[in-house]
Amino acid sequence: MQTIAHWLDGKPFAGTSSATAPVTNPATGVVTGQVALAGVEDARAVIASAKAAFPEWRDTSLARRTQILFRFRELLNERKEELAKLITAEHGKVHSDALGEVNRGLEVIEFACGVPHLIKGGFTENASTKVDIFSIRQPLGPVAVISPFNFPAMVPMWFFPIAIAAGNTVVLKPSEKDPSSSLWLAELWHEAGLPAGVFNVLQGDKVAVDELLDNPHIKAVSFVGSTPIAKYVYQRGTASGKRVQALGGAKNHMVVLPDADLDLAADAAVNAGFGSAGERCMAISVVLAVGAVGDELVAKITERAKTIKTGDGTRDTDMGPLVTREHRDRVAAYIDAGESDGASVVLDGRGIQVDGEADGFWLGPTVLDHVGSGMSVYTDEIFGPVLSVVRVDSYDEALELVNDNPYGNGTAIFTNDGGAARRFHNEVEVGMVGINVPIPVPMAYYSFGGWKNSLFGDSHAHGIEGVHFFTRGKAVTTRWLDPSHGGLELGFPQNK
C-alpha cells in the first residue's frame, strides 16, 4: 500500500516519523493508502527548506516569476482532468464538481499572473527639494497554508499562487483525509520550473500544525476550516508574532421573499444545499421562507431533491458520499435530533439507495421543514446534505435571524424587488451576499471571506487583500546630489 509523503527541496520526502493515517475512498470504504504524519523534526526540515530558498526567490525578477506562473497555469489547464479524478478518489465529490473546483483555483492563478501590476508602488518626485519618496511592497518570507478536506485543490490555490508570485516561499499542510492533490501540485510546480524549496508540502496532523504556528521562520499563516480550529490557529499564530488569516465555519441563510420566482429559488436551494454533499463553507443550509411561500417552496425543493442521483462520483451521479464514515454518522445524528425536536422530515436521506458500493459513506439529500431557531439543526454547522426550512412572517424577521447568527460567511436573497434587494445587501451583516445567486463566491480579483465567527484576522483570501496579506509596505526617501551614468544598454533590461 502506497505511503503519501511530504515534498521537500523539489522531491518527495519520506520523513523520519513512523506515524501514518489511512486514506480512504469514501465511495467504497476501502483504504487506498497511508499518509505520513510529520513529527516535529520533519516539520522543521520542511520549514528549513522554505527558509533557505527564500532569499534567492525574493530576488528573482518579476519577469521570471511570472513566466513560471504562466507555465504552471498552462500545465494545470492541460491536465486538470487528472487532478479532478484524484480529488474524486479521495474526497468523493462527483467528477464535474471536482473539475469545477480546479477551474476556480485556476482563476486565482490567472489573477496572480498579474503580480507586476498588483505589487507596484508609488513615486513622488520633489517631495522636498531634490528629495524623492517611493513605496514598494516586499514579500514576508516563508509562509504556511493549512487547508481543509472539502476543497483539496481550490482552497490551497486561493493562497499559494499569490504568495509565490509576490516572492514568498510556501509550506502547504493539506488535510490528511485527501492529501494526494498537494503532491500532484508540487510535482506540477517542479515541472513548471519553480526552484526547489519555494513550494513544499508537509503532511500531518496537529503536530505539524502547531509547529507551523510556533516556528519563528514561518512569517504568516493562511487557514481554512471549522470555527473552533480557526480561532485556535489565529490565537496561537498571532501569539507567535505571525500574520494570520483564519477562515472559519458558516451557517448560510437564503431568504425567499413572496415575490420571488419560486422555480428559480427552488433550483438554487437544491444546487447550493446539496452540491458536494453539502460539504462547502458556502453551502446554503437554511432557507428562510417569508410569508405564504412556504408550502409551495418546500414542495418544489423536495420535488427537485428527489431527482438527485447519489452514488460513486466516478459514475453518472449527481452527488457523492461524505468524506468519512464518522462524519456521515455525525450528520445523520443531526437529522435524528431535528426529527426529535419537532421538525418535519419531508425528504429523508438516511438509508438511501445509491449507485455505489454498500460500504461507501452515503447519506442522501435531506429536507427538514418547520425548523425552529433553537434546534441544533439550525444552530450548528452540519456540513452535510441537510437543508432546513424556517418559516418567517416578514423580511424584518428573516433579516434579524441572519444578523443574529454568530456566523457571517455568505447569504442570499431571492426577490424581484430591487428595493428589497438593495436594502438587504445594505443591512445584512454577512461578508458575501448573493442577489438571486445562491453561492456568492466572488471572482479571484475580489476577495473571499466572511464576517463575525467566519473570519479571524483582518484579511480576506485572494484579490487585493490577499496580495497585501502576503506582502508588506516600505517607504523609501532619497536624495542624490550628483548624477550617475549606468553605461550603454541597447537591449531590454527589464526582461532580465
Tab-separated table of C-alpha atoms in Angstrom:
chain	number	residue	atom	x	y	z
A	1	MET	CA	0.000	0.000	0.000
A	2	GLN	CA	1.411	3.379	-1.034
A	3	THR	CA	2.567	5.925	1.522
A	4	ILE	CA	1.830	9.545	0.618
A	5	ALA	CA	4.930	11.522	1.550
A	6	HIS	CA	5.930	15.123	2.132
A	7	TRP	CA	7.568	17.340	-0.521
A	8	LEU	CA	10.890	18.983	0.307
A	9	ASP	CA	13.643	20.537	-1.851
A	10	GLY	CA	11.773	19.710	-5.051
A	11	LYS	CA	11.242	15.997	-4.400
A	12	PRO	CA	9.255	13.588	-2.191
A	13	PHE	CA	10.458	13.320	1.386
A	14	ALA	CA	9.583	10.285	3.496
A	15	GLY	CA	10.385	11.950	6.814
A	16	THR	CA	11.652	10.336	9.976
A	17	SER	CA	8.361	9.801	11.779
A	18	SER	CA	6.763	6.372	11.529
A	19	ALA	CA	3.271	7.720	12.232
A	20	THR	CA	0.711	7.410	9.430
A	21	ALA	CA	-3.026	7.794	8.885
A	22	PRO	CA	-5.249	5.861	6.467
A	23	VAL	CA	-6.526	7.470	3.273
A	24	THR	CA	-9.908	6.082	2.256
A	25	ASN	CA	-12.039	6.155	-0.867
A	26	PRO	CA	-15.359	7.423	0.553
A	27	ALA	CA	-17.361	5.767	-2.226
A	28	THR	CA	-16.111	2.282	-1.377
A	29	GLY	CA	-14.910	2.476	2.211
A	30	VAL	CA	-11.627	0.919	1.062
A	31	VAL	CA	-8.322	2.204	2.461
A	32	THR	CA	-6.244	3.159	-0.585
A	33	GLY	CA	-3.085	4.415	1.084
A	34	GLN	CA	-1.347	5.745	4.133
A	35	VAL	CA	-0.319	9.368	4.571
A	36	ALA	CA	2.807	10.229	6.520
A	37	LEU	CA	2.193	12.237	9.685
A	38	ALA	CA	5.090	14.569	10.335
A	39	GLY	CA	6.909	14.718	13.609
A	40	VAL	CA	8.437	17.960	14.836
A	41	GLU	CA	11.779	17.223	13.166
A	42	ASP	CA	10.096	16.542	9.828
A	43	ALA	CA	8.188	19.813	10.085
A	44	ARG	CA	11.358	21.712	10.893
A	45	ALA	CA	13.162	20.156	7.931
A	46	VAL	CA	10.429	21.282	5.529
A	47	ILE	CA	10.333	24.764	7.052
A	48	ALA	CA	14.128	24.982	6.793
A	49	SER	CA	13.888	24.216	3.085
A	50	ALA	CA	11.428	27.076	2.600
A	51	LYS	CA	13.667	29.393	4.624
A	52	ALA	CA	16.768	28.501	2.613
A	53	ALA	CA	15.001	29.055	-0.713
A	54	PHE	CA	13.552	32.439	0.214
A	55	PRO	CA	16.473	34.843	-0.423
A	56	GLU	CA	17.036	33.695	-3.992
A	57	TRP	CA	13.313	33.568	-4.817
A	58	ARG	CA	12.736	37.010	-3.257
A	59	ASP	CA	15.417	38.427	-5.560
A	60	THR	CA	14.183	36.583	-8.652
A	61	SER	CA	12.855	39.090	-11.166
A	62	LEU	CA	9.139	39.630	-11.559
A	63	ALA	CA	9.529	38.697	-15.210
A	64	ARG	CA	10.935	35.279	-14.294
A	65	ARG	CA	8.380	34.666	-11.555
A	66	THR	CA	5.550	35.497	-13.942
A	67	GLN	CA	6.913	33.161	-16.622
A	68	ILE	CA	6.844	30.268	-14.140
A	69	LEU	CA	3.305	31.156	-13.055
A	70	PHE	CA	2.109	31.187	-16.661
A	71	ARG	CA	3.773	27.833	-17.264
A	72	PHE	CA	2.153	26.366	-14.146
A	73	ARG	CA	-1.214	27.700	-15.296
A	74	GLU	CA	-0.825	26.107	-18.744
A	75	LEU	CA	0.230	22.751	-17.322
A	76	LEU	CA	-2.666	22.714	-14.874
A	77	ASN	CA	-5.157	23.633	-17.569
A	78	GLU	CA	-3.851	20.822	-19.789
A	79	ARG	CA	-4.001	18.208	-17.028
A	80	LYS	CA	-6.919	19.331	-14.856
A	81	GLU	CA	-8.920	16.182	-15.624
A	82	GLU	CA	-6.148	14.179	-13.982
A	83	LEU	CA	-6.301	16.282	-10.825
A	84	ALA	CA	-10.109	16.122	-10.753
A	85	LYS	CA	-10.004	12.317	-10.801
A	86	LEU	CA	-7.570	12.339	-7.890
A	87	ILE	CA	-9.910	14.616	-5.893
A	88	THR	CA	-12.876	12.332	-6.557
A	89	ALA	CA	-10.920	9.262	-5.456
A	90	GLU	CA	-10.037	10.729	-2.043
A	91	HIS	CA	-12.775	13.252	-1.284
A	92	GLY	CA	-15.706	11.546	-3.030
A	93	LYS	CA	-17.259	14.504	-4.859
A	94	VAL	CA	-18.503	13.796	-8.367
A	95	HIS	CA	-16.096	14.404	-11.225
A	96	SER	CA	-17.851	17.506	-12.572
A	97	ASP	CA	-17.722	19.114	-9.128
A	98	ALA	CA	-14.038	18.237	-8.756
A	99	LEU	CA	-13.314	19.729	-12.161
A	100	GLY	CA	-15.199	22.875	-11.188
A	101	GLU	CA	-13.016	23.141	-8.083
A	102	VAL	CA	-9.878	23.053	-10.199
A	103	ASN	CA	-11.252	25.687	-12.570
A	104	ARG	CA	-11.978	28.066	-9.679
A	105	GLY	CA	-8.410	27.579	-8.482
A	106	LEU	CA	-7.159	28.398	-11.964
A	107	GLU	CA	-8.852	31.792	-11.696
A	108	VAL	CA	-6.594	32.722	-8.772
A	109	ILE	CA	-3.506	31.581	-10.665
A	110	GLU	CA	-4.532	33.799	-13.578
A	111	PHE	CA	-5.033	36.696	-11.167
A	112	ALA	CA	-1.580	36.091	-9.676
A	113	CYS	CA	-0.022	36.213	-13.148
A	114	GLY	CA	-0.664	39.955	-12.962
A	115	VAL	CA	1.660	40.308	-9.972
A	116	PRO	CA	3.831	43.072	-11.507
A	117	HIS	CA	0.810	45.356	-11.516
A	118	LEU	CA	-0.508	44.120	-8.172
A	119	ILE	CA	2.588	44.916	-6.111
A	120	LYS	CA	3.862	48.032	-7.827
A	121	GLY	CA	4.324	51.025	-5.550
A	122	GLY	CA	4.057	54.782	-5.923
A	123	PHE	CA	6.553	57.588	-6.522
A	124	THR	CA	6.602	61.260	-5.542
A	125	GLU	CA	9.227	63.500	-7.104
A	126	ASN	CA	10.469	66.546	-5.161
A	127	ALA	CA	8.503	65.827	-2.031
A	128	SER	CA	11.077	68.211	-0.636
A	129	THR	CA	13.767	69.994	-2.634
A	130	LYS	CA	15.625	67.286	-4.570
A	131	VAL	CA	14.098	64.700	-2.226
A	132	ASP	CA	12.003	61.889	-3.737
A	133	ILE	CA	9.851	59.322	-1.951
A	134	PHE	CA	8.714	55.973	-3.295
A	135	SER	CA	6.879	52.995	-1.857
A	136	ILE	CA	7.394	49.297	-2.506
A	137	ARG	CA	5.784	46.048	-1.411
A	138	GLN	CA	8.074	43.202	-0.416
A	139	PRO	CA	7.472	39.526	0.415
A	140	LEU	CA	7.315	38.316	4.015
A	141	GLY	CA	9.407	35.154	3.823
A	142	PRO	CA	8.283	31.531	4.326
A	143	VAL	CA	4.500	31.312	4.766
A	144	ALA	CA	2.174	28.416	5.618
A	145	VAL	CA	-1.148	27.365	4.099
A	146	ILE	CA	-3.276	24.978	6.181
A	147	SER	CA	-6.144	23.712	4.050
A	148	PRO	CA	-9.322	21.658	4.685
A	149	PHE	CA	-10.547	18.389	3.206
A	150	ASN	CA	-13.527	19.738	1.277
A	151	PHE	CA	-11.506	21.549	-1.420
A	152	PRO	CA	-8.068	19.912	-1.521
A	153	ALA	CA	-7.032	21.808	-4.661
A	154	MET	CA	-9.073	25.017	-4.812
A	155	VAL	CA	-8.523	26.290	-1.268
A	156	PRO	CA	-4.716	25.958	-1.389
A	157	MET	CA	-4.871	27.755	-4.738
A	158	TRP	CA	-6.652	30.673	-3.059
A	159	PHE	CA	-3.341	31.389	-1.352
A	160	PHE	CA	-0.151	29.868	-2.739
A	161	PRO	CA	-0.210	31.399	-6.263
A	162	ILE	CA	-0.333	34.909	-4.801
A	163	ALA	CA	2.214	34.128	-2.094
A	164	ILE	CA	4.662	32.654	-4.616
A	165	ALA	CA	4.096	35.400	-7.186
A	166	ALA	CA	4.865	38.016	-4.538
A	167	GLY	CA	8.216	36.374	-3.751
A	168	ASN	CA	7.410	34.257	-0.687
A	169	THR	CA	8.133	30.570	-0.214
A	170	VAL	CA	5.300	28.261	0.854
A	171	VAL	CA	4.692	25.285	3.121
A	172	LEU	CA	1.327	23.659	2.373
A	173	LYS	CA	-0.211	21.480	5.092
A	174	PRO	CA	-3.155	19.676	3.427
A	175	SER	CA	-5.854	17.668	5.129
A	176	GLU	CA	-4.760	14.155	5.963
A	177	LYS	CA	-8.114	12.908	4.592
A	178	ASP	CA	-7.273	13.727	0.949
A	179	PRO	CA	-3.556	14.569	0.750
A	180	SER	CA	-2.545	13.378	-2.730
A	181	SER	CA	-3.606	16.544	-4.578
A	182	SER	CA	-0.925	18.502	-2.743
A	183	LEU	CA	1.876	16.269	-4.059
A	184	TRP	CA	0.406	16.360	-7.547
A	185	LEU	CA	0.501	20.162	-7.444
A	186	ALA	CA	4.070	20.110	-6.093
A	187	GLU	CA	5.184	17.950	-8.998
A	188	LEU	CA	3.470	20.327	-11.418
A	189	TRP	CA	5.297	23.315	-9.910
A	190	HIS	CA	8.563	21.406	-10.348
A	191	GLU	CA	7.721	20.722	-13.992
A	192	ALA	CA	6.884	24.411	-14.477
A	193	GLY	CA	10.400	25.345	-13.371
A	194	LEU	CA	9.800	26.566	-9.829
A	195	PRO	CA	13.084	26.375	-7.878
A	196	ALA	CA	13.364	23.708	-5.187
A	197	GLY	CA	12.216	24.843	-1.765
A	198	VAL	CA	9.797	27.526	-2.979
A	199	PHE	CA	6.765	25.195	-2.728
A	200	ASN	CA	6.821	22.479	-0.064
A	201	VAL	CA	4.257	20.041	1.330
A	202	LEU	CA	4.084	18.999	4.957
A	203	GLN	CA	1.678	16.129	5.613
A	204	GLY	CA	0.441	15.709	9.142
A	205	ASP	CA	-1.975	16.399	11.942
A	206	LYS	CA	-1.933	18.730	14.957
A	207	VAL	CA	1.805	18.190	15.486
A	208	ALA	CA	2.548	19.680	12.068
A	209	VAL	CA	0.022	22.490	12.521
A	210	ASP	CA	1.425	23.527	15.888
A	211	GLU	CA	4.982	23.629	14.553
A	212	LEU	CA	3.870	25.869	11.684
A	213	LEU	CA	2.138	28.154	14.177
A	214	ASP	CA	5.068	28.272	16.602
A	215	ASN	CA	8.122	28.166	14.346
A	216	PRO	CA	9.718	31.632	14.104
A	217	HIS	CA	10.759	31.121	10.461
A	218	ILE	CA	7.106	31.000	9.313
A	219	LYS	CA	6.006	34.609	8.906
A	220	ALA	CA	2.317	34.201	8.010
A	221	VAL	CA	-0.374	31.524	8.131
A	222	SER	CA	-3.475	31.129	5.966
A	223	PHE	CA	-6.056	28.695	7.316
A	224	VAL	CA	-9.488	27.449	6.243
A	225	GLY	CA	-11.546	25.118	8.437
A	226	SER	CA	-14.057	24.923	11.248
A	227	THR	CA	-14.553	27.926	13.511
A	228	PRO	CA	-13.143	26.383	16.722
A	229	ILE	CA	-9.926	25.396	14.938
A	230	ALA	CA	-9.767	28.725	13.078
A	231	LYS	CA	-9.937	30.547	16.395
A	232	TYR	CA	-7.200	28.294	17.799
A	233	VAL	CA	-4.975	28.879	14.765
A	234	TYR	CA	-5.490	32.633	14.941
A	235	GLN	CA	-4.777	32.899	18.654
A	236	ARG	CA	-1.737	30.626	18.652
A	237	GLY	CA	-0.295	32.057	15.446
A	238	THR	CA	-0.672	35.706	16.438
A	239	ALA	CA	0.759	34.928	19.879
A	240	SER	CA	3.882	33.823	17.992
A	241	GLY	CA	4.004	37.150	16.160
A	242	LYS	CA	2.679	35.922	12.814
A	243	ARG	CA	0.194	37.359	10.393
A	244	VAL	CA	-2.829	35.054	10.381
A	245	GLN	CA	-5.929	34.903	8.220
A	246	ALA	CA	-8.164	32.120	9.537
A	247	LEU	CA	-11.404	31.473	7.657
A	248	GLY	CA	-13.875	29.573	9.810
A	249	GLY	CA	-17.294	27.972	9.565
A	250	ALA	CA	-20.661	29.138	8.316
A	251	LYS	CA	-24.412	28.839	8.575
A	252	ASN	CA	-25.590	30.371	5.326
A	253	HIS	CA	-29.185	31.571	5.003
A	254	MET	CA	-31.174	32.023	1.800
A	255	VAL	CA	-34.104	34.420	2.139
A	256	VAL	CA	-37.008	33.843	-0.261
A	257	LEU	CA	-39.467	36.757	-0.461
A	258	PRO	CA	-43.088	36.325	-1.598
A	259	ASP	CA	-42.428	37.995	-4.962
A	260	ALA	CA	-39.530	35.675	-5.860
A	261	ASP	CA	-39.542	33.276	-8.788
A	262	LEU	CA	-40.082	30.101	-6.764
A	263	ASP	CA	-38.830	27.788	-9.506
A	264	LEU	CA	-35.559	29.705	-9.631
A	265	ALA	CA	-35.374	29.750	-5.843
A	266	ALA	CA	-36.049	26.014	-5.551
A	267	ASP	CA	-33.378	25.196	-8.138
A	268	ALA	CA	-30.909	27.412	-6.311
A	269	ALA	CA	-31.680	25.922	-2.895
A	270	VAL	CA	-31.119	22.387	-4.158
A	271	ASN	CA	-27.949	23.253	-6.083
A	272	ALA	CA	-26.463	25.221	-3.191
A	273	GLY	CA	-27.614	22.841	-0.469
A	274	PHE	CA	-26.607	19.505	-1.936
A	275	GLY	CA	-23.664	20.215	-4.215
A	276	SER	CA	-20.549	18.410	-2.972
A	277	ALA	CA	-22.861	16.655	-0.465
A	278	GLY	CA	-23.219	19.936	1.418
A	279	GLU	CA	-19.526	19.879	2.376
A	280	ARG	CA	-18.973	23.509	1.423
A	281	CYS	CA	-18.457	26.509	3.679
A	282	MET	CA	-20.634	28.425	1.213
A	283	ALA	CA	-23.420	25.837	1.059
A	284	ILE	CA	-26.945	27.078	1.732
A	285	SER	CA	-28.082	25.162	4.800
A	286	VAL	CA	-31.092	27.291	5.819
A	287	VAL	CA	-33.940	28.551	3.651
A	288	LEU	CA	-35.982	31.347	5.212
A	289	ALA	CA	-39.410	31.167	3.578
A	290	VAL	CA	-41.101	34.558	4.043
A	291	GLY	CA	-44.854	34.836	4.265
A	292	ALA	CA	-47.111	32.415	2.443
A	293	VAL	CA	-44.498	30.912	0.129
A	294	GLY	CA	-43.544	28.074	2.490
A	295	ASP	CA	-45.762	25.224	1.297
A	296	GLU	CA	-45.182	25.798	-2.408
A	297	LEU	CA	-41.454	26.395	-1.985
A	298	VAL	CA	-40.927	23.264	0.125
A	299	ALA	CA	-42.871	21.196	-2.399
A	300	LYS	CA	-40.727	22.477	-5.273
A	301	ILE	CA	-37.472	21.924	-3.358
A	302	THR	CA	-38.495	18.394	-2.392
A	303	GLU	CA	-39.585	17.545	-5.916
A	304	ARG	CA	-36.204	18.569	-7.280
A	305	ALA	CA	-34.144	16.994	-4.498
A	306	LYS	CA	-35.816	13.641	-5.111
A	307	THR	CA	-34.320	13.557	-8.596
A	308	ILE	CA	-30.738	13.792	-7.324
A	309	LYS	CA	-28.845	10.587	-8.037
A	310	THR	CA	-26.492	9.764	-5.168
A	311	GLY	CA	-23.572	7.434	-5.763
A	312	ASP	CA	-19.953	6.905	-6.733
A	313	GLY	CA	-18.531	10.110	-8.167
A	314	THR	CA	-16.811	8.209	-10.978
A	315	ARG	CA	-20.205	7.084	-12.280
A	316	ASP	CA	-23.108	9.024	-13.778
A	317	THR	CA	-24.279	10.513	-10.480
A	318	ASP	CA	-25.122	13.954	-9.100
A	319	MET	CA	-23.917	13.732	-5.504
A	320	GLY	CA	-21.203	11.639	-3.920
A	321	PRO	CA	-20.610	10.285	-0.406
A	322	LEU	CA	-19.489	12.167	2.679
A	323	VAL	CA	-15.787	12.196	3.357
A	324	THR	CA	-15.623	9.705	6.253
A	325	ARG	CA	-17.874	7.224	7.978
A	326	GLU	CA	-17.634	9.195	11.227
A	327	HIS	CA	-18.706	12.398	9.526
A	328	ARG	CA	-21.606	10.620	7.796
A	329	ASP	CA	-22.803	9.291	11.149
A	330	ARG	CA	-22.468	12.739	12.729
A	331	VAL	CA	-24.619	14.355	10.014
A	332	ALA	CA	-27.211	11.579	10.262
A	333	ALA	CA	-27.397	12.197	14.017
A	334	TYR	CA	-28.410	15.808	13.317
A	335	ILE	CA	-31.325	14.542	11.232
A	336	ASP	CA	-32.342	12.314	14.152
A	337	ALA	CA	-32.133	15.292	16.505
A	338	GLY	CA	-34.140	17.559	14.201
A	339	GLU	CA	-36.887	14.964	13.926
A	340	SER	CA	-36.937	14.511	17.711
A	341	ASP	CA	-37.137	18.287	18.182
A	342	GLY	CA	-40.265	18.513	16.043
A	343	ALA	CA	-39.011	19.308	12.549
A	344	SER	CA	-40.804	17.585	9.669
A	345	VAL	CA	-38.582	15.281	7.621
A	346	VAL	CA	-40.099	15.805	4.178
A	347	LEU	CA	-37.180	14.118	2.401
A	348	ASP	CA	-35.048	11.583	4.274
A	349	GLY	CA	-31.515	10.762	3.117
A	350	ARG	CA	-30.957	8.082	5.747
A	351	GLY	CA	-30.834	4.585	4.273
A	352	ILE	CA	-30.996	5.847	0.695
A	353	GLN	CA	-30.434	3.510	-2.250
A	354	VAL	CA	-27.289	4.555	-4.117
A	355	ASP	CA	-25.350	3.806	-7.265
A	356	GLY	CA	-22.258	2.658	-5.420
A	357	GLU	CA	-20.684	0.158	-3.096
A	358	ALA	CA	-22.535	-0.741	0.081
A	359	ASP	CA	-19.618	0.289	2.299
A	360	GLY	CA	-19.483	3.847	0.969
A	361	PHE	CA	-20.248	6.733	3.319
A	362	TRP	CA	-23.694	7.512	1.963
A	363	LEU	CA	-26.302	9.994	3.045
A	364	GLY	CA	-28.838	11.306	0.574
A	365	PRO	CA	-30.378	14.776	0.252
A	366	THR	CA	-32.494	15.606	3.291
A	367	VAL	CA	-35.072	18.384	3.651
A	368	LEU	CA	-36.386	19.403	7.073
A	369	ASP	CA	-39.397	21.718	7.264
A	370	HIS	CA	-40.758	23.765	10.186
A	371	VAL	CA	-37.315	24.023	11.746
A	372	GLY	CA	-37.106	26.222	14.835
A	373	SER	CA	-34.264	28.603	15.605
A	374	GLY	CA	-33.478	26.738	18.829
A	375	MET	CA	-32.964	23.342	17.183
A	376	SER	CA	-29.419	22.000	16.733
A	377	VAL	CA	-30.056	21.504	13.006
A	378	TYR	CA	-30.419	25.281	12.844
A	379	THR	CA	-27.773	26.470	15.291
A	380	ASP	CA	-24.890	24.143	14.327
A	381	GLU	CA	-22.834	23.937	11.162
A	382	ILE	CA	-23.727	20.441	9.939
A	383	PHE	CA	-21.559	20.325	6.803
A	384	GLY	CA	-23.682	17.754	5.024
A	385	PRO	CA	-26.655	17.381	2.658
A	386	VAL	CA	-29.260	18.677	5.104
A	387	LEU	CA	-31.433	21.646	4.115
A	388	SER	CA	-33.509	23.260	6.876
A	389	VAL	CA	-36.554	25.371	6.056
A	390	VAL	CA	-37.514	28.020	8.605
A	391	ARG	CA	-40.801	29.836	8.107
A	392	VAL	CA	-40.938	33.528	8.967
A	393	ASP	CA	-43.652	36.163	8.642
A	394	SER	CA	-41.700	39.092	7.261
A	395	TYR	CA	-38.496	40.404	5.714
A	396	ASP	CA	-37.576	42.009	9.049
A	397	GLU	CA	-37.861	38.691	10.859
A	398	ALA	CA	-35.705	36.997	8.251
A	399	LEU	CA	-33.065	39.735	8.445
A	400	GLU	CA	-32.997	39.514	12.229
A	401	LEU	CA	-32.340	35.758	12.098
A	402	VAL	CA	-29.463	36.213	9.660
A	403	ASN	CA	-27.898	39.045	11.635
A	404	ASP	CA	-28.313	37.313	14.991
A	405	ASN	CA	-26.423	34.263	13.759
A	406	PRO	CA	-22.842	34.056	15.080
A	407	TYR	CA	-21.595	33.231	11.572
A	408	GLY	CA	-21.387	35.718	8.729
A	409	ASN	CA	-19.862	33.924	5.767
A	410	GLY	CA	-22.423	34.002	2.950
A	411	THR	CA	-26.103	34.714	2.414
A	412	ALA	CA	-28.559	35.182	-0.437
A	413	ILE	CA	-31.905	36.780	-1.123
A	414	PHE	CA	-34.329	35.776	-3.846
A	415	THR	CA	-36.676	38.515	-4.953
A	416	ASN	CA	-37.812	40.530	-7.984
A	417	ASP	CA	-37.958	43.697	-5.885
A	418	GLY	CA	-34.838	45.791	-6.466
A	419	GLY	CA	-35.557	47.944	-3.426
A	420	ALA	CA	-35.757	44.914	-1.149
A	421	ALA	CA	-32.553	43.515	-2.605
A	422	ARG	CA	-30.720	46.793	-2.126
A	423	ARG	CA	-31.966	47.085	1.437
A	424	PHE	CA	-30.834	43.530	2.152
A	425	HIS	CA	-27.287	43.873	0.892
A	426	ASN	CA	-27.016	47.152	2.816
A	427	GLU	CA	-28.390	45.861	6.118
A	428	VAL	CA	-27.234	42.251	6.300
A	429	GLU	CA	-24.176	41.566	8.483
A	430	VAL	CA	-22.508	38.996	6.257
A	431	GLY	CA	-19.315	39.171	4.218
A	432	MET	CA	-20.572	37.770	0.896
A	433	VAL	CA	-24.077	38.429	-0.391
A	434	GLY	CA	-25.943	36.977	-3.357
A	435	ILE	CA	-28.985	38.538	-5.014
A	436	ASN	CA	-30.771	35.733	-6.854
A	437	VAL	CA	-27.383	33.970	-6.651
A	438	PRO	CA	-27.238	31.205	-4.024
A	439	ILE	CA	-23.458	30.784	-3.660
A	440	PRO	CA	-21.961	34.287	-3.935
A	441	VAL	CA	-18.291	33.303	-4.153
A	442	PRO	CA	-16.568	36.282	-5.800
A	443	MET	CA	-14.164	36.087	-8.713
A	444	ALA	CA	-10.458	35.901	-7.909
A	445	TYR	CA	-9.874	39.640	-8.385
A	446	TYR	CA	-12.268	40.280	-5.493
A	447	SER	CA	-11.557	38.940	-2.019
A	448	PHE	CA	-13.261	35.961	-0.352
A	449	GLY	CA	-14.185	35.962	3.320
A	450	GLY	CA	-16.914	36.374	5.883
A	451	TRP	CA	-17.671	38.386	8.994
A	452	LYS	CA	-18.143	37.542	12.670
A	453	ASN	CA	-17.123	33.971	13.604
A	454	SER	CA	-16.496	33.102	9.971
A	455	LEU	CA	-13.204	35.005	9.900
A	456	PHE	CA	-10.385	35.620	12.368
A	457	GLY	CA	-7.920	38.235	11.203
A	458	ASP	CA	-8.141	41.354	9.093
A	459	SER	CA	-7.563	39.964	5.586
A	460	HIS	CA	-9.805	38.012	3.262
A	461	ALA	CA	-8.479	35.491	0.737
A	462	HIS	CA	-7.187	36.344	-2.756
A	463	GLY	CA	-7.942	39.611	-4.531
A	464	ILE	CA	-6.066	42.705	-3.436
A	465	GLU	CA	-6.476	41.789	0.243
A	466	GLY	CA	-4.624	38.552	-0.464
A	467	VAL	CA	-1.814	40.449	-2.175
A	468	HIS	CA	-1.474	42.786	0.806
A	469	PHE	CA	-1.536	39.853	3.235
A	470	PHE	CA	1.493	38.238	1.577
A	471	THR	CA	3.477	41.484	1.242
A	472	ARG	CA	4.453	44.395	3.456
A	473	GLY	CA	4.918	48.004	2.528
A	474	LYS	CA	8.099	50.035	2.717
A	475	ALA	CA	8.560	53.750	2.055
A	476	VAL	CA	11.945	54.986	0.846
A	477	THR	CA	13.081	58.637	0.946
A	478	THR	CA	16.034	59.520	-1.320
A	479	ARG	CA	18.286	62.458	-2.140
A	480	TRP	CA	21.004	62.223	-4.829
A	481	LEU	CA	23.355	65.188	-5.075
A	482	ASP	CA	25.267	64.000	-8.186
A	483	PRO	CA	24.034	62.389	-11.415
A	484	SER	CA	25.360	58.973	-12.325
A	485	HIS	CA	25.640	57.086	-15.606
A	486	GLY	CA	24.956	53.376	-15.986
A	487	GLY	CA	26.660	52.823	-19.340
A	488	LEU	CA	25.176	51.706	-22.654
A	489	GLU	CA	22.343	49.194	-22.805
A	490	LEU	CA	20.604	48.806	-26.165
A	491	GLY	CA	18.525	45.757	-25.255
A	492	PHE	CA	15.565	45.277	-22.959
A	493	PRO	CA	16.986	45.148	-19.429
A	494	GLN	CA	13.542	44.817	-17.850
A	495	ASN	CA	13.345	41.285	-19.282
A	496	LYS	CA	16.420	40.106	-17.374
